[in-house]
CSV table of C-alpha atoms in Angstrom, one decimal:
chain,number,residue,atom,x,y,z
A,344,MET,CA,-0.5,-140.3,-27.3
A,345,PRO,CA,3.2,-141.0,-27.6
A,346,ILE,CA,2.4,-144.7,-26.0
A,347,LYS,CA,-0.5,-146.1,-27.8
A,348,ASN,CA,-3.4,-146.6,-25.6
A,349,ARG,CA,-4.1,-150.1,-26.9
A,350,LEU,CA,-0.8,-151.0,-26.1
A,351,SER,CA,-1.0,-149.8,-22.5
A,352,GLU,CA,-4.0,-152.0,-22.3
A,353,LEU,CA,-2.1,-154.9,-23.5
A,354,HIS,CA,0.9,-154.6,-21.3
A,355,THR,CA,-0.2,-157.0,-18.7
A,356,GLU,CA,-0.7,-159.6,-21.0
A,357,ILE,CA,2.6,-158.9,-23.0
A,358,VAL,CA,4.4,-159.0,-19.7
A,359,GLY,CA,2.9,-162.5,-19.1
A,360,TRP,CA,4.2,-163.6,-22.5
A,361,ARG,CA,7.8,-162.2,-21.7
A,362,ARG,CA,7.9,-163.8,-18.3
A,363,ASP,CA,6.8,-167.2,-19.7
A,364,ILE,CA,9.7,-167.1,-22.3
A,365,HIS,CA,12.0,-166.0,-19.6
A,366,ALA,CA,11.3,-169.0,-17.3
A,367,HIS,CA,11.7,-171.2,-20.4
A,368,PRO,CA,15.0,-170.1,-22.2
A,369,GLU,CA,16.3,-172.2,-25.1
A,370,LEU,CA,19.8,-172.0,-26.6
A,371,ARG,CA,20.6,-171.3,-30.3
A,372,PHE,CA,18.5,-173.4,-32.7
A,373,GLU,CA,16.7,-175.2,-29.7
A,374,GLU,CA,13.9,-172.7,-29.6
A,375,HIS,CA,11.2,-175.0,-30.4
A,376,ARG,CA,8.8,-174.0,-27.5
A,377,THR,CA,9.4,-170.4,-27.9
A,378,ALA,CA,9.0,-170.5,-31.7
A,379,ASN,CA,5.7,-172.5,-31.1
A,380,LEU,CA,4.3,-169.9,-28.6
A,381,VAL,CA,5.2,-167.2,-31.1
A,382,ALA,CA,3.5,-169.0,-34.0
A,383,GLU,CA,0.5,-169.6,-31.9
A,384,GLN,CA,-0.1,-166.2,-30.8
A,385,LEU,CA,0.6,-164.7,-34.5
A,386,ARG,CA,-2.3,-167.2,-35.7
A,387,GLU,CA,-4.7,-166.2,-32.9
A,388,PHE,CA,-4.1,-162.4,-33.8
A,389,GLY,CA,-5.0,-163.3,-37.5
A,390,CYS,CA,-1.8,-162.8,-39.2
A,391,ASP,CA,-2.2,-163.3,-43.0
A,392,GLU,CA,0.5,-165.6,-43.0
A,393,VAL,CA,2.6,-167.6,-40.3
A,394,VAL,CA,5.5,-169.7,-41.4
A,395,THR,CA,7.8,-171.8,-39.0
A,396,GLU,CA,11.1,-173.3,-39.4
A,397,VAL,CA,12.5,-170.5,-41.5
A,398,GLY,CA,16.4,-170.8,-40.9
A,399,ARG,CA,15.6,-173.9,-38.8
A,400,THR,CA,13.7,-172.6,-35.9
A,401,GLY,CA,12.7,-169.2,-36.9
A,402,VAL,CA,9.4,-167.9,-37.4
A,403,VAL,CA,7.8,-165.2,-39.8
A,404,GLY,CA,4.6,-163.4,-39.6
A,405,VAL,CA,2.7,-161.3,-42.2
A,406,ILE,CA,0.3,-158.7,-41.6
A,407,ARG,CA,-1.1,-156.5,-44.6
A,408,GLY,CA,-2.7,-153.3,-44.2
A,409,HIS,CA,-5.9,-152.0,-45.0
A,410,GLN,CA,-4.3,-150.7,-48.3
A,411,ASN,CA,-1.2,-151.7,-50.4
A,412,THR,CA,-0.9,-148.8,-52.7
A,413,THR,CA,2.4,-147.9,-51.7
A,414,GLY,CA,3.8,-151.4,-52.5
A,415,ILE,CA,6.3,-151.0,-49.4
A,416,THR,CA,7.0,-154.2,-47.3
A,417,ILE,CA,8.9,-153.4,-43.8
A,418,GLY,CA,10.6,-156.3,-41.8
A,419,PHE,CA,10.6,-156.0,-38.1
A,420,ARG,CA,13.2,-158.5,-36.2
A,421,ALA,CA,13.2,-159.8,-32.7
A,422,ASP,CA,15.7,-162.2,-31.5
A,423,MET,CA,14.7,-165.5,-29.5
A,424,ASP,CA,17.4,-167.3,-28.1
A,425,ALA,CA,19.0,-167.4,-24.4
A,426,LEU,CA,22.6,-167.9,-23.2
A,427,PRO,CA,24.3,-170.8,-21.6
A,428,LEU,CA,24.4,-169.0,-18.4
A,429,GLN,CA,23.3,-169.8,-14.7
A,430,GLU,CA,20.5,-167.3,-13.5
A,431,MET,CA,21.2,-165.7,-10.4
A,432,THR,CA,17.8,-164.1,-9.5
A,433,ASP,CA,15.3,-164.9,-6.8
A,434,LEU,CA,12.6,-163.8,-9.4
A,435,PRO,CA,9.2,-165.9,-9.5
A,436,HIS,CA,9.6,-166.3,-13.3
A,437,ALA,CA,13.5,-167.2,-13.2
A,438,SER,CA,14.6,-169.9,-15.4
A,439,ILE,CA,13.6,-173.7,-14.7
A,440,HIS,CA,16.4,-174.9,-17.0
A,441,PRO,CA,19.8,-174.8,-15.1
A,442,GLY,CA,22.5,-173.4,-16.9
A,443,LYS,CA,20.2,-171.4,-19.4
A,444,MET,CA,19.0,-168.0,-18.7
A,445,HIS,CA,17.5,-164.9,-20.9
A,446,ALA,CA,20.6,-162.6,-19.7
A,447,CYS,CA,20.4,-160.5,-22.9
A,448,GLY,CA,16.8,-159.5,-22.9
A,449,HIS,CA,15.5,-161.3,-26.1
A,450,ASP,CA,12.7,-162.6,-24.1
A,451,GLY,CA,11.5,-159.0,-23.9
A,452,HIS,CA,12.2,-158.4,-27.7
A,453,THR,CA,10.2,-161.1,-28.6
A,454,ALA,CA,7.2,-160.0,-26.6
A,455,ILE,CA,7.7,-156.5,-27.6
A,456,LEU,CA,7.3,-157.8,-31.2
A,457,LEU,CA,4.6,-160.0,-30.3
A,458,GLY,CA,2.5,-157.2,-28.5
A,459,SER,CA,3.3,-154.9,-31.7
A,460,ALA,CA,2.1,-158.0,-34.1
A,461,LYS,CA,-1.3,-157.9,-31.9
A,462,TYR,CA,-1.9,-154.2,-32.2
A,463,LEU,CA,-1.0,-154.1,-35.9
A,464,ALA,CA,-3.2,-157.2,-36.6
A,465,GLU,CA,-6.2,-155.7,-35.1
A,466,THR,CA,-5.8,-152.0,-36.4
A,467,ARG,CA,-4.0,-152.4,-39.8
A,468,ASN,CA,-3.8,-148.6,-40.1
A,469,PHE,CA,-1.0,-148.6,-42.8
A,470,ASP,CA,-0.7,-148.8,-46.4
A,471,GLY,CA,1.8,-151.9,-47.3
A,472,THR,CA,2.9,-155.0,-45.5
A,473,VAL,CA,4.8,-155.9,-42.3
A,474,VAL,CA,6.9,-159.0,-42.0
A,475,LEU,CA,7.5,-159.8,-38.6
A,476,ILE,CA,10.9,-161.9,-38.3
A,477,PHE,CA,11.4,-163.9,-34.9
A,478,GLN,CA,15.0,-164.9,-35.4
A,479,PRO,CA,16.9,-167.8,-33.5
A,480,ALA,CA,20.3,-168.1,-32.7
A,481,GLU,CA,21.5,-164.5,-32.3
A,482,GLU,CA,24.2,-165.6,-29.7
A,483,GLY,CA,26.8,-166.8,-32.0
A,484,GLY,CA,24.7,-169.3,-33.9
A,485,GLY,CA,24.3,-167.3,-37.3
A,486,GLY,CA,20.6,-167.3,-36.9
A,487,ALA,CA,20.3,-164.2,-39.2
A,488,LYS,CA,22.2,-165.8,-42.0
A,489,ALA,CA,20.3,-168.9,-41.6
A,490,MET,CA,17.1,-167.0,-42.4
A,491,ILE,CA,18.4,-165.2,-45.3
A,492,ALA,CA,20.0,-168.2,-46.7
A,493,ASP,CA,16.3,-169.9,-46.4
A,494,GLY,CA,15.3,-167.0,-48.8
A,495,MET,CA,13.4,-164.8,-46.5
A,496,MET,CA,14.3,-161.4,-47.7
A,497,ASP,CA,13.2,-162.4,-51.3
A,498,ARG,CA,10.2,-164.5,-50.4
A,499,TRP,CA,8.6,-161.9,-48.6
A,500,ASN,CA,10.1,-159.0,-50.7
A,501,ILE,CA,11.5,-157.1,-47.5
A,502,GLN,CA,12.7,-153.7,-48.8
A,503,GLU,CA,13.6,-152.4,-45.4
A,504,VAL,CA,14.4,-154.0,-41.9
A,505,TYR,CA,14.4,-152.6,-38.5
A,506,GLY,CA,15.5,-154.2,-35.1
A,507,MET,CA,15.6,-153.1,-31.4
A,508,HIS,CA,17.8,-154.1,-28.5
A,509,ASN,CA,17.3,-153.1,-24.7
A,510,TRP,CA,20.4,-151.2,-23.3
A,511,PRO,CA,21.1,-150.8,-19.6
A,512,GLY,CA,22.0,-147.4,-18.4
A,513,ILE,CA,19.7,-145.7,-20.9
A,514,PRO,CA,16.5,-144.6,-19.2
A,515,VAL,CA,13.5,-146.6,-19.4
A,516,GLY,CA,11.7,-146.0,-22.7
A,517,GLN,CA,14.2,-143.6,-24.2
A,518,PHE,CA,15.8,-144.7,-27.4
A,519,ALA,CA,19.3,-144.3,-29.0
A,520,VAL,CA,20.0,-144.6,-32.7
A,521,ARG,CA,22.8,-143.3,-34.9
A,522,GLU,CA,23.6,-143.1,-38.8
A,523,GLY,CA,26.4,-145.6,-39.6
A,524,ALA,CA,27.9,-147.8,-37.2
A,525,GLN,CA,25.8,-148.7,-34.1
A,526,MET,CA,27.5,-152.0,-33.0
A,527,ALA,CA,31.2,-153.7,-33.7
A,528,ALA,CA,31.9,-156.6,-35.8
A,529,ALA,CA,32.4,-159.7,-33.7
A,530,ASP,CA,34.8,-162.5,-34.7
A,531,PHE,CA,36.0,-165.4,-32.6
A,532,PHE,CA,39.3,-167.3,-32.7
A,533,GLU,CA,41.1,-170.4,-31.0
A,534,ILE,CA,44.7,-171.0,-30.3
A,535,LYS,CA,45.9,-174.5,-29.6
A,536,VAL,CA,49.1,-174.6,-27.9
A,537,THR,CA,50.9,-178.0,-27.8
A,538,GLY,CA,53.8,-178.9,-25.6
A,539,ARG,CA,55.0,-182.2,-24.0
A,540,GLY,CA,53.1,-183.3,-21.1
A,541,GLY,CA,54.7,-184.6,-17.8
A,542,HIS,CA,54.9,-184.6,-14.0
A,543,ALA,CA,54.6,-181.5,-12.3
A,544,ALA,CA,57.3,-182.1,-10.1
A,545,LEU,CA,59.6,-182.7,-13.0
A,546,PRO,CA,59.0,-179.6,-15.3
A,547,HIS,CA,62.4,-179.9,-17.0
A,548,GLN,CA,61.2,-183.1,-18.6
A,549,ALA,CA,58.2,-181.4,-20.3
A,550,VAL,CA,57.4,-178.2,-22.2
A,551,ASP,CA,54.9,-176.6,-20.2
A,552,THR,CA,51.9,-175.5,-22.0
A,553,THR,CA,50.5,-173.3,-19.2
A,554,LEU,CA,53.5,-171.4,-19.2
A,555,VAL,CA,53.4,-171.0,-23.0
A,556,ALA,CA,49.9,-170.2,-23.2
A,557,SER,CA,50.1,-167.4,-20.5
A,558,HIS,CA,53.1,-165.9,-22.5
A,559,VAL,CA,50.7,-166.0,-25.6
A,560,VAL,CA,48.0,-164.3,-23.6
A,561,VAL,CA,50.3,-161.4,-22.8
A,562,ALA,CA,51.8,-161.2,-26.2
A,563,VAL,CA,48.2,-160.8,-28.0
A,564,GLN,CA,47.6,-157.9,-25.6
A,565,SER,CA,50.2,-156.0,-27.9
A,566,ILE,CA,48.0,-156.1,-31.1
A,567,VAL,CA,45.7,-153.5,-29.8
A,568,SER,CA,48.5,-151.3,-28.3
A,569,ARG,CA,51.4,-151.7,-30.9
A,570,ASN,CA,49.9,-153.0,-34.2
A,571,VAL,CA,46.7,-151.1,-35.1
A,572,ASP,CA,46.2,-147.4,-35.6
A,573,PRO,CA,45.0,-146.0,-32.1
A,574,LEU,CA,42.2,-144.0,-33.9
A,575,LYS,CA,40.5,-147.3,-34.8
A,576,ALA,CA,38.6,-148.7,-32.3
A,577,LEU,CA,39.5,-152.5,-31.4
A,578,VAL,CA,39.0,-155.0,-28.8
A,579,VAL,CA,40.9,-158.4,-28.5
A,580,SER,CA,40.0,-160.4,-25.4
A,581,ILE,CA,40.9,-163.8,-24.5
A,582,CYS,CA,38.2,-165.2,-22.6
A,583,GLY,CA,39.1,-168.9,-22.0
A,584,MET,CA,41.8,-171.3,-21.2
A,585,ARG,CA,41.2,-175.3,-21.2
A,586,SER,CA,43.5,-177.9,-21.1
A,587,ASP,CA,43.5,-181.7,-21.2
A,588,SER,CA,44.1,-182.0,-17.5
A,589,ASP,CA,42.1,-181.5,-14.5
A,590,THR,CA,44.4,-182.3,-11.7
A,591,PHE,CA,46.9,-180.9,-9.5
A,592,ASN,CA,50.1,-182.6,-10.6
A,593,VAL,CA,50.0,-182.8,-14.4
A,594,ILE,CA,51.5,-180.5,-16.9
A,595,PRO,CA,49.0,-180.8,-19.9
A,596,GLU,CA,50.2,-181.9,-23.3
A,597,GLU,CA,47.6,-179.3,-24.9
A,598,ILE,CA,45.8,-176.0,-24.0
A,599,ILE,CA,43.2,-174.3,-25.8
A,600,LEU,CA,42.8,-170.4,-25.7
A,601,ARG,CA,39.6,-168.8,-26.8
A,602,GLY,CA,38.6,-165.3,-27.4
A,603,THR,CA,36.9,-162.8,-29.5
A,604,VAL,CA,37.9,-159.5,-31.7
A,605,ARG,CA,35.6,-156.5,-31.9
A,606,TYR,CA,36.1,-153.6,-34.6
A,607,PHE,CA,34.4,-151.3,-37.0
A,608,ASP,CA,36.9,-151.1,-40.0
A,609,PRO,CA,36.9,-154.6,-41.9
A,610,LEU,CA,40.5,-153.6,-43.2
A,611,VAL,CA,41.4,-154.1,-39.6
A,612,GLN,CA,40.7,-157.7,-39.6
A,613,THR,CA,43.4,-158.7,-41.9
A,614,GLN,CA,46.0,-157.1,-39.4
A,615,ILE,CA,44.7,-158.9,-36.5
A,616,ILE,CA,44.4,-162.5,-38.3
A,617,ASN,CA,48.1,-161.8,-39.3
A,618,ARG,CA,49.3,-160.7,-35.9
A,619,LEU,CA,47.5,-163.5,-34.0
A,620,LYS,CA,49.2,-166.2,-36.1
A,621,VAL,CA,52.7,-164.4,-36.0
A,622,LEU,CA,52.5,-163.9,-32.1
A,623,ALA,CA,51.0,-167.1,-31.1
A,624,GLU,CA,53.3,-169.3,-33.4
A,625,ASN,CA,56.5,-167.6,-32.6
A,626,THR,CA,55.9,-167.3,-28.8
A,627,ALA,CA,55.3,-171.0,-28.6
A,628,ASN,CA,58.3,-171.7,-30.7
A,629,ALA,CA,60.4,-169.9,-28.4
A,630,PHE,CA,59.5,-172.1,-25.4
A,631,GLY,CA,59.8,-175.2,-27.7
A,632,ALA,CA,56.2,-175.7,-28.1
A,633,SER,CA,53.8,-175.0,-31.2
A,634,ALA,CA,50.6,-173.1,-31.7
A,635,GLU,CA,47.9,-173.2,-34.4
A,636,VAL,CA,45.4,-170.5,-34.6
A,637,ALA,CA,41.7,-170.9,-36.2
A,638,TYR,CA,40.0,-167.6,-36.8
A,639,MET,CA,36.3,-167.5,-37.2
A,640,PRO,CA,34.7,-164.4,-38.8
A,641,CYS,CA,31.2,-164.2,-37.3
A,642,VAL,CA,29.2,-160.9,-38.0
A,643,PRO,CA,30.4,-157.8,-39.6
A,644,PRO,CA,29.8,-154.3,-38.0
A,645,THR,CA,25.9,-153.2,-37.6
A,646,ILE,CA,25.6,-150.3,-40.0
A,647,ASN,CA,22.7,-148.3,-40.1
A,648,SER,CA,21.8,-146.5,-43.4
A,649,PRO,CA,21.3,-142.8,-43.0
A,650,GLU,CA,17.6,-142.6,-44.3
A,651,ALA,CA,16.5,-145.4,-42.1
A,652,ALA,CA,18.2,-144.1,-39.0
A,653,ALA,CA,16.7,-140.8,-39.4
A,654,ARG,CA,13.4,-142.2,-39.7
A,655,ALA,CA,13.8,-144.4,-36.6
A,656,ALA,CA,14.9,-141.3,-34.6
A,657,GLU,CA,11.7,-139.4,-35.8
A,658,VAL,CA,9.5,-142.2,-34.6
A,659,ALA,CA,11.6,-142.7,-31.5
A,660,LEU,CA,11.0,-139.0,-30.8
A,661,ILE,CA,7.2,-139.2,-31.2
A,662,ILE,CA,7.1,-142.1,-28.8
A,663,SER,CA,9.5,-141.1,-26.1
A,664,GLY,CA,9.8,-137.1,-26.5
A,665,SER,CA,13.6,-137.5,-26.7
A,666,VAL,CA,16.1,-139.5,-28.6
A,667,ILE,CA,19.9,-140.0,-28.4
A,668,ARG,CA,21.2,-139.4,-31.7
A,669,ASP,CA,25.0,-139.2,-30.9
A,670,GLN,CA,25.7,-142.0,-28.6
A,671,ASP,CA,29.2,-143.4,-29.2
A,672,PRO,CA,29.0,-146.9,-31.1
A,673,VAL,CA,29.3,-149.8,-28.9
A,674,MET,CA,31.7,-152.8,-29.3
A,675,PRO,CA,29.3,-155.7,-28.6
A,676,GLY,CA,28.4,-157.3,-31.9
A,677,GLU,CA,24.7,-158.1,-33.3
A,678,ASP,CA,24.2,-160.4,-36.1
A,679,PHE,CA,21.1,-158.2,-37.2
A,680,ALA,CA,24.3,-156.6,-39.1
A,681,ASP,CA,23.7,-159.5,-41.7
A,682,MET,CA,20.2,-158.3,-42.5
A,683,LEU,CA,21.3,-154.6,-42.6
A,684,ALA,CA,24.0,-155.9,-45.3
A,685,GLU,CA,21.0,-157.5,-47.5
A,686,ARG,CA,18.6,-154.4,-47.1
A,687,PRO,CA,18.7,-150.9,-45.8
A,688,GLY,CA,17.6,-150.4,-42.3
A,689,ALA,CA,18.3,-149.6,-38.8
A,690,PHE,CA,19.0,-151.0,-35.4
A,691,LEU,CA,18.2,-149.1,-32.1
A,692,PHE,CA,18.5,-149.2,-28.5
A,693,ILE,CA,15.5,-148.8,-26.1
A,694,GLY,CA,16.4,-148.0,-22.2
A,695,ASN,CA,16.4,-150.8,-19.8
A,696,GLY,CA,17.1,-148.4,-17.0
A,697,ASP,CA,19.5,-149.1,-14.0
A,698,SER,CA,19.6,-152.7,-14.5
A,699,ALA,CA,22.5,-155.3,-14.3
A,700,ALA,CA,24.6,-155.4,-17.4
A,701,LEU,CA,23.6,-157.6,-20.5
A,702,HIS,CA,25.1,-161.0,-20.1
A,703,ASN,CA,25.2,-160.8,-16.3
A,704,PRO,CA,23.5,-163.7,-14.2
A,705,ALA,CA,21.5,-161.0,-12.4
A,706,TYR,CA,20.2,-159.3,-15.4
A,707,GLU,CA,16.5,-158.8,-15.7
A,708,PHE,CA,14.5,-157.3,-18.8
A,709,ASN,CA,12.5,-154.1,-17.4
A,710,ASP,CA,9.0,-154.8,-18.3
A,711,ASP,CA,8.3,-151.0,-18.1
A,712,ALA,CA,10.0,-150.6,-21.4
A,713,ILE,CA,7.4,-152.7,-23.3
A,714,PRO,CA,4.8,-150.2,-24.1
A,715,ALA,CA,7.2,-147.9,-25.6
A,716,GLY,CA,9.1,-150.6,-27.5
A,717,CYS,CA,5.7,-151.8,-29.0
A,718,SER,CA,4.6,-148.3,-29.6
A,719,TRP,CA,7.7,-147.6,-31.7
A,720,PHE,CA,7.1,-150.7,-33.8
A,721,ALA,CA,3.4,-149.8,-34.3
A,722,GLU,CA,4.3,-146.1,-35.2
A,723,MET,CA,7.1,-146.9,-37.6
A,724,ALA,CA,4.6,-149.1,-39.7
A,725,GLU,CA,1.9,-146.3,-39.7
A,726,SER,CA,4.4,-143.5,-40.1
A,727,ARG,CA,6.3,-145.2,-42.9
A,728,MET,CA,3.3,-146.4,-44.8
A,729,PRO,CA,0.6,-143.9,-43.9
A,730,MET,CA,-3.1,-144.5,-45.1
A,731,ALA,CA,-4.1,-142.1,-47.8
């Protein structure tokens, strides 16, 4: 059977875990309740080792197969954190915490890996070791780096690492994985524009930071269209503008612009940093203001190794009967890239069907994807480390 029978039997229980996590979202490095739930379940399943507080709020579980003649240790990762977003659904399990929501499906990823853990702990039909990685702070918090810095890869001798993310628009239970770049690098930047505050009715006595910041926003759009090779994928988005004034008749002294950069070629990063600085500073100077740019590298591109991507696709084909191998890379970033920079592996997408987009306040993880997701992790362990 493509979907393992035992995981179909566990579906209702796994959905219960998922909806409980959804109702109690926790932001990056605040996942104490979620981590406790995960650790308690792993202990109840009979995992050989359960360690908490790895990378601050991360959890690691270890399951050893009936044999260990191969010496292979594979890491499976799920992310646990939610987003600072107000949920806009009428679900019975909607978030009980205002301004916090599982709008990216991390509740589903955690539940899927828990379901896989229960199955693998019961059957142990593999020759090697599975390390279950429940990661905190994927959403811009550096949770993967925190776990790596805590010695996770070496402590448990992880040799390969795999992760999974739901993807709206792909049919439920179908998979997509490709060799090479799967997701883009994700960096952040902040531009501080400083002018001279004043009365809105006397703009000639001030240096209007709102006007200056608006010109900076427009100027920054030229980076993609005029400074970088058009054959290299790049996104530069300014996503926030905040001032030190919150009234109708004050020209603010200072405005902060915040944004993100997405790309695949690391050489593009140097161009971006240089152009942001030149454009912001010179545009501000032209209006009698000043600008300071702070650039914050976050995660590199998510690069699947060819061998691991091929294995992931083969297992996906067993589970779903079809797998998308030629999907274009996508511009969102993923800090699983930091784990792939340490060990070979692959990151794949599982279909969430016709749902709201990721990071949308109406988003909901599709529970119908759970059996396929669990079966993929279980089959990966069993096929990569088969019993003699």
